[in-house]
Amino acid sequence: MQLGSGTFAACCVAIEVLGIALFLRGFFPAPVRSSSGTKHQAELPAPEPAAGSSSNWTKLPPPLFSKVVIMLIDALRDDFVFGSKGVKFMPYTTYLVEKGASHGFVAEAKPPTVTMPRIKALMTGSLPGFADAIRNLNSPAVWEDNILTRAKAAGKRILFYGDDTWLKLFPKHFVEYDGTTSFFVSDYTEEKRTHSPTLLVLCGDHGMSETGGHGASSPEEVNTPLLLISSAFERKPGDVRRPAHVQQTDLAPTLAVGLGLPIPAHSVGCLLFPVVQGAALREQLRFLHLNAAQLSKLLRENVPSYEKEPGFEQFKMSERLHGNWIRLYLEENNSEVLLNLGSKVRRQYLDALRTLSLSLSRQVTQYDIYSMVVGTGMVLEVLALLLLSIPQALGSKAKLDVPLWSPVSSLLFYLLLLVLLAIHVTVCTSAESSCYFCSLPWLAAGGVMMLISALLCAVLSALTKVSVDVQHPSENPGHSKSKWSDVELLVILGTVGHAMSLGASSFVEEEHQTWYFLVNTLCLALCHEAYRTCFLGADGEPPCCQPTEAGWDGKPHCDALELGQACRSPASLDGPQGRDRWLVLASPWLTLTCCRLLRALNTTGVQGAHRPGLGHWLASSDHRAELSVLAALSLLVIFALVQSRCSRASKVAMALGLLSVYCYRAAIGSVLSAWQQDDTDISKGIVEARFVYVFVFSILFMGTKDLLKSQATAATSRVRARGLWEIHSGLVLLAALLSRPHNLPVLVSSLAIQAVMAKFIWKPLRHEAAEVTVMHHWFGQAFFYFQGNSNNMATVDVSAGFVGLDTYVAFPAALLTLFATYTGPVLWASHLLNFLSSEAGSTALSRACFCYALVCSLPACAYIILVTSLRYHLFIWSVFSPKLLYEGTHLLVTAAACVLFTAMDQTHTKP
């Protein structure tokens, strides 16, 4: 069966997305869970150990504090409280620390350092996964065992004032609440009038970088203060100690002990011993034993070989010593031996707690290797199939002979399937194996195994065919080149070099520099080719192609995107003459200058994050007038660049839509307007944004109508080209709405470069479809970083998901955030579709779809192999893991683009 290159590529990328999803599910491990986490009301505390006699203490100890007040400050760094900055900015807090009635710690927040996962860590004591960073947009209710649920079950009244994220995480937990942004706590010294003291907890959910972002694992983002203040703490005034480093998860067991509650079942934290060191020795040992028993139970339920763990052995030793101490204590032996033994038991418990907590924390970083291997196998098979199909896919016919049934009917297919099923049964029935792929239904797992077997057979078949073609070239004629052009060598070496560079953490952090370098080098290569064409191409020979019907710009041009053209060398072309020659020569330099200016607008990456860019200057409140003028001019230029090829109705909708964009920005206070008197008129701009959405859908509807009209009737290709351009214009209008105001020049530059390159580079120099596709991909990636994006999750503009929405709606918010983040790649892919669709009757669009899938699949495949080999790297969670999420999302965007390319190619070639 013959398939077009585009259809084949779209199917391959869809399979690749499935493989990446399976790999991600195995790479990001599931958190440690206890089987009793949902049955905490009926759970009894561990009894006090006793040797040879019965202990009379089988219940929880009485609470140490009558009430607890938690003051959590968003993005509070440790140096804002401790040290010279604390003295300057938080003098009263520093006074309390110096007074002695407090214990200070530096609590480490594990990445991702965003609000919702960190609140879960503080209240549950567990370590949320990277998936919680994505769910941070919605903050769904917490169903794990936590301090607030325990307190509510114990009949305690819980009041809340602050960010409504807590109301979403813990619904129906608070008897009184107010979603205010700040609150005031009166002087804590009033607690002395109560029977038992009050504990005031001052902490931060995460820190922030020097530029105010968070989400990664730099010291400024992970180190947060944890200050416990109470009159129960006795220290000499002026005894200022250096705060010890603890884990953020240690707060949950400490609060549970302080309130006399059971420790949350999923907690991996250790009790902060300074909080209980003022209690009697027996109470201290009881608190430590409860924490150690809870951690050992969690270890038994999550680690098959728990008995071999050092922490479990230490716990058992501590429990035996504790039982001996209880026996001596019940015999009323108050000798020095009892005191020394108690101190030894306390040290043993503290060591056991640290070891148990470390063992459980390591379980969170245990990878599901089997799921990762299966996903990697699918991705590699697809990449091998794409690479082996290049000769046919990029040939003159752009079609592939795909034997759909021969692999399934071959003996090799069934042998491979039996082997894979045997491996699957062996892995899933092993005692120490627990993975996501094994938890799938056998029908789904069997379907994946059949797909892997079929892909492997197809790869072997394609490899055999390529070998035959190499051995008998005369029998299998195909396209061959005697010499590669400079641009062709650059796009090949640049694509492969970028994929290889992702193995270094510095290149991942500064990936924008790689794309800036590639785009700049491409401009220089195009400049060199333009000079050769203009000054060496006028050799008196006839042109290499004949003019065809009117294309995307309404003018006759050559069908120069066919791969098999005979006269490809620039030396044999009739170069541009007159004014066009100088425009061709100036275009690469104009593009190069524009890209250099855009780099100064938004600084990104680790090295440049501390340097404020022009965008920071424009976004400040002191320069709203300058930003307003720049935004207005940008919107006018956007209209001028897109309106010429739209219908009259689309032009009106575009003009009104861009005007509504400015009204929206004025309504939320980003820019100035004549009708806005002062800041009291600032609103959410919901009405204005929804007007823009109406105009966006109107333009998309008119573009879709023209496409359907070109299919249903014998309309000219001009109608079809107009429909595609109107769809592109609708996406441009949506991008103008979702972009930050200071990023509107980025959108203008993108449209201007597209127009210049299309008119003065790609057509006059007669580049092939594959070259044009790779150039679009490179520019799309460069504009991804020109927007201010990076491989750090902190640079994702989540506010775009709420434009025009008065409440959070999951699907629209996710879709808007995705489009706002990948505006650059999406708009350049849309322009590629418009540019190549102008080639009536050609196969350029099909070959471009294949090439686009290939250049996007190569770095994704290379990166999952690199990440697998570097999974124990120091920066695996801070650098490589966020980039892995970006690669997976980009591949999903690529799959959607390939589907659109294939659909347009089918309608294009339909007679």
Coordinates of N, CA and C in Angstrom, one line a residue, residues 57 64 273 276-288 325 329 339 346:
W57 N 1.3 3.0 78.6 CA 1.2 4.1 77.7 C 1.0 3.6 76.3
L64 N 1.4 19.3 73.1 CA 2.3 20.3 73.7 C 1.8 21.7 73.5
F273 N 13.5 17.7 66.6 CA 13.6 17.4 68.0 C 13.7 18.6 68.9
V276 N 10.6 19.4 71.0 CA 10.2 18.5 72.1 C 11.3 18.3 73.2
Q277 N 12.4 18.9 73.0 CA 13.5 18.6 73.9 C 13.2 19.2 75.3
G278 N 12.2 20.1 75.5 CA 11.9 20.5 76.8 C 11.0 19.6 77.6
A279 N 10.4 18.5 76.9 CA 9.6 17.6 77.6 C 10.4 16.6 78.4
A280 N 9.7 15.8 79.2 CA 10.3 14.7 80.0 C 11.0 13.7 79.0
L281 N 12.0 13.0 79.5 CA 12.7 12.0 78.7 C 11.8 11.0 78.1
R282 N 10.8 10.5 79.0 CA 9.9 9.4 78.5 C 9.1 9.9 77.3
E283 N 8.6 11.2 77.5 CA 7.8 11.8 76.4 C 8.6 12.0 75.1
Q284 N 9.9 12.4 75.3 CA 10.7 12.5 74.1 C 10.9 11.2 73.4
L285 N 11.2 10.1 74.1 CA 11.3 8.8 73.5 C 10.0 8.3 72.9
R286 N 8.9 8.7 73.5 CA 7.6 8.3 72.9 C 7.3 9.0 71.6
F287 N 7.6 10.3 71.6 CA 7.5 11.0 70.3 C 8.3 10.5 69.2
L288 N 9.6 10.2 69.5 CA 10.5 9.7 68.5 C 10.1 8.3 68.1
W325 N 14.7 0.3 78.4 CA 14.7 1.6 79.2 C 13.3 1.7 79.9
Y329 N 12.5 2.0 83.8 CA 11.8 3.2 84.2 C 10.6 2.7 85.1
L339 N 19.5 7.3 83.0 CA 19.7 8.5 82.2 C 20.6 8.3 81.0
R346 N 17.8 7.8 72.7 CA 17.4 9.0 71.9 C 18.3 9.2 70.7

